[in-house]
Short mmCIF file of C-alpha atoms in Angstrom, two decimals:
data_model
loop_
_atom_site.label_atom_id
_atom_site.label_comp_id
_atom_site.label_asym_id
_atom_site.label_seq_id
_atom_site.Cartn_x
_atom_site.Cartn_y
_atom_site.Cartn_z
CA UNK D 1 10.93 18.14 8.59
CA UNK D 2 11.09 14.29 8.24
CA UNK D 3 9.32 12.42 5.80
CA UNK D 4 5.95 11.03 6.22
CA UNK D 5 7.05 7.10 5.75
CA UNK D 6 3.79 5.43 4.67
CA UNK D 7 4.33 1.22 4.23
CA UNK D 8 1.19 -0.48 2.05
CA UNK D 9 1.09 -4.19 2.78
CA UNK D 10 -0.63 -7.36 1.20
CA UNK D 11 -0.59 -10.75 0.81
CA UNK D 12 1.73 -11.29 -1.70
CA UNK D 13 3.10 -7.74 -2.48
CA UNK D 14 2.62 -7.62 -6.29
CA UNK D 15 -1.15 -6.90 -6.61
CA UNK D 16 -2.78 -4.44 -4.32
CA UNK D 17 0.37 -3.24 -2.27
CA UNK D 18 2.35 -2.12 -5.02
CA UNK D 19 -0.89 -0.66 -6.52
CA UNK D 20 -1.27 1.58 -3.80
CA UNK D 21 2.32 2.57 -3.37
CA UNK D 22 2.11 3.45 -6.90
CA UNK D 23 -1.27 5.39 -6.77
CA UNK D 24 0.02 7.10 -3.89
CA UNK D 25 3.28 8.11 -5.20
CA UNK D 26 1.28 9.64 -8.43
CA UNK D 27 -0.84 12.00 -6.12
CA UNK D 28 2.38 13.37 -4.05
CA UNK D 29 4.03 13.97 -7.46
CA UNK D 30 1.36 15.60 -8.87
CA UNK D 31 1.31 17.84 -5.37
CA UNK D 32 4.94 18.27 -5.72
CA UNK D 33 5.43 16.65 -2.46
CA UNK D 34 7.85 14.11 -3.23
CA UNK D 35 10.16 15.10 -0.57
CA UNK D 36 7.63 14.80 2.23
CA UNK D 37 6.72 11.41 1.82
CA UNK D 38 8.62 8.05 1.65
CA UNK D 39 6.39 5.33 0.27
CA UNK D 40 6.59 1.50 -0.46
CA UNK D 41 5.07 -1.65 -0.04
CA UNK D 42 5.68 -5.21 1.44
CA UNK D 43 4.23 -8.74 1.80
CA UNK D 44 2.66 -10.63 4.54
CA UNK D 45 3.54 -13.91 2.96
CA UNK D 46 6.80 -15.23 1.25
CA UNK D 47 5.04 -16.66 -2.07
CA UNK D 48 5.98 -14.29 -4.41
CA UNK D 49 9.40 -12.74 -2.86
CA UNK D 50 11.23 -10.76 -5.61
CA UNK D 51 8.59 -10.87 -8.23
CA UNK D 52 7.70 -7.78 -9.84
CA UNK D 53 4.18 -5.83 -9.81
CA UNK D 54 1.73 -8.72 -11.76
CA UNK D 55 1.13 -8.22 -15.11
CA UNK D 56 -2.94 -7.21 -14.79
CA UNK D 57 -1.94 -5.17 -11.91
CA UNK D 58 0.39 -3.23 -14.13
CA UNK D 59 -1.63 -2.88 -17.06
CA UNK D 60 -4.55 -1.38 -14.49
CA UNK D 61 -1.69 1.35 -13.45
CA UNK D 62 -0.82 2.16 -16.97
CA UNK D 63 -4.58 2.19 -17.90
CA UNK D 64 -4.82 4.70 -15.40
CA UNK D 65 -1.91 7.00 -15.99
CA UNK D 66 -0.21 5.86 -13.16
CA UNK D 67 3.73 5.59 -13.63
CA UNK D 68 5.39 2.62 -11.67
CA UNK D 69 8.91 1.39 -11.86
CA UNK D 70 10.34 -2.09 -11.53
CA UNK D 71 10.32 -3.24 -8.14
CA UNK D 72 11.08 -6.79 -6.42
CA UNK D 73 8.24 -7.66 -4.09
CA UNK D 74 9.69 -8.37 -0.25
CA UNK D 75 7.85 -9.72 3.13
CA UNK D 76 7.52 -7.37 5.92
CA UNK D 77 10.05 -7.34 8.64
CA UNK D 78 10.26 -6.81 12.57
CA UNK D 79 12.00 -3.86 11.77
CA UNK D 80 9.29 -1.91 9.70
CA UNK D 81 7.17 -1.58 13.07
CA UNK D 82 9.46 1.06 14.22
CA UNK D 83 10.69 2.78 10.56
CA UNK D 84 7.42 3.24 9.39
CA UNK D 85 5.49 5.89 10.44
CA UNK D 86 1.92 4.12 8.97
CA UNK D 87 1.77 0.36 7.86
CA UNK D 88 -1.28 0.04 6.08
CA UNK D 89 -2.99 -3.51 5.29
CA UNK D 90 -5.45 -4.73 2.44
CA UNK D 91 -7.51 -6.72 3.93
CA UNK D 92 -8.49 -8.46 7.86
CA UNK D 93 -6.03 -11.13 7.55
CA UNK D 94 -3.62 -8.99 6.20
CA UNK D 95 -4.14 -6.89 9.41
CA UNK D 96 -3.96 -9.99 11.77
CA UNK D 97 -0.73 -11.37 10.36
CA UNK D 98 0.93 -7.40 10.01
CA UNK D 99 0.31 -7.72 13.98
CA UNK D 100 1.67 -11.03 14.72
CA UNK D 101 4.53 -10.35 12.37
CA UNK D 102 5.26 -6.94 14.05
CA UNK D 103 3.84 -7.61 17.58
CA UNK D 104 2.68 -4.54 19.85
CA UNK D 105 1.24 -1.46 17.96
CA UNK D 106 1.69 0.73 21.01
CA UNK D 107 2.13 3.69 18.34
CA UNK D 108 -0.88 3.10 16.33
CA UNK D 109 1.16 2.73 13.15
CA UNK D 110 -0.99 -0.31 11.74
CA UNK D 111 -4.19 0.47 9.93
CA UNK D 112 -6.73 -1.06 7.65
CA UNK D 113 -6.46 0.84 3.96
CA UNK D 114 -10.44 1.74 3.67
CA UNK D 115 -10.48 3.42 7.06
CA UNK D 116 -8.92 6.33 5.10
CA UNK D 117 -12.31 5.55 2.40
CA UNK D 118 -14.57 6.04 5.65
CA UNK D 119 -15.32 1.96 5.52
CA UNK D 120 -13.93 -1.01 7.60
CA UNK D 121 -14.28 -2.99 4.40
CA UNK D 122 -11.74 -5.23 2.64
CA UNK D 123 -9.70 -4.01 -0.16
CA UNK D 124 -10.82 -6.95 -2.34
CA UNK D 125 -7.83 -9.39 -3.52
CA UNK D 126 -7.81 -8.81 -7.58
CA UNK D 127 -5.61 -11.99 -8.22
CA UNK D 128 -8.68 -13.91 -6.97
CA UNK D 129 -11.40 -11.86 -8.53
CA UNK D 130 -10.21 -11.09 -11.69
CA UNK D 131 -11.40 -7.11 -11.21
CA UNK D 132 -8.45 -4.77 -10.73
CA UNK D 133 -10.80 -1.83 -11.62
CA UNK D 134 -12.97 -1.99 -8.61
CA UNK D 135 -9.49 -2.53 -6.65
CA UNK D 136 -7.75 0.33 -8.26
CA UNK D 137 -10.99 2.81 -7.47
CA UNK D 138 -10.97 1.58 -3.69
CA UNK D 139 -7.33 2.25 -3.15
CA UNK D 140 -7.49 5.21 -4.85
CA UNK D 141 -10.18 6.64 -2.50
CA UNK D 142 -8.30 5.33 0.17
CA UNK D 143 -5.00 6.98 -0.53
CA UNK D 144 -6.98 10.16 -1.48
CA UNK D 145 -8.55 9.92 2.14
CA UNK D 146 -4.86 9.09 3.76
CA UNK D 147 -3.58 12.81 2.07
CA UNK D 148 -6.37 14.23 3.83
CA UNK D 149 -5.97 12.73 6.85
CA UNK D 150 -2.46 13.87 6.47
CA UNK D 151 -3.95 17.48 6.26
CA UNK D 152 -2.55 17.27 2.15
CA UNK D 153 -5.46 19.14 -0.15
#
């Protein structure tokens, strides 16, 4: 059985998308399903390429008991549209950029994060809002919803 491959995408790949990546990895790990998933994150921009998880985002993950490892921000690539099963953007601007960068979504792989929490809302960017707790809560709800969507209880 091939793993379900999920790529979370935000603007810089230092706040929202790595938070989603590590939340999802933790949820999957707690269910003993690591072998059934491949989970990563990427950026639409080049602004933060090579940078680690942003300090306040890392502190929010730690405060909520979510383990994470060092990683370097990377930009989404054309081949990601073929490789990943789910490409999940955090907000409307990310969605536009993902579609522009990857082209057609004939396979229906591109999704907006909060759709898995039953909403069309954007995941607010804590780089600007400073509210990492609300972002964390939104990401946790959407990750749980995504697992449910995938039939994981």
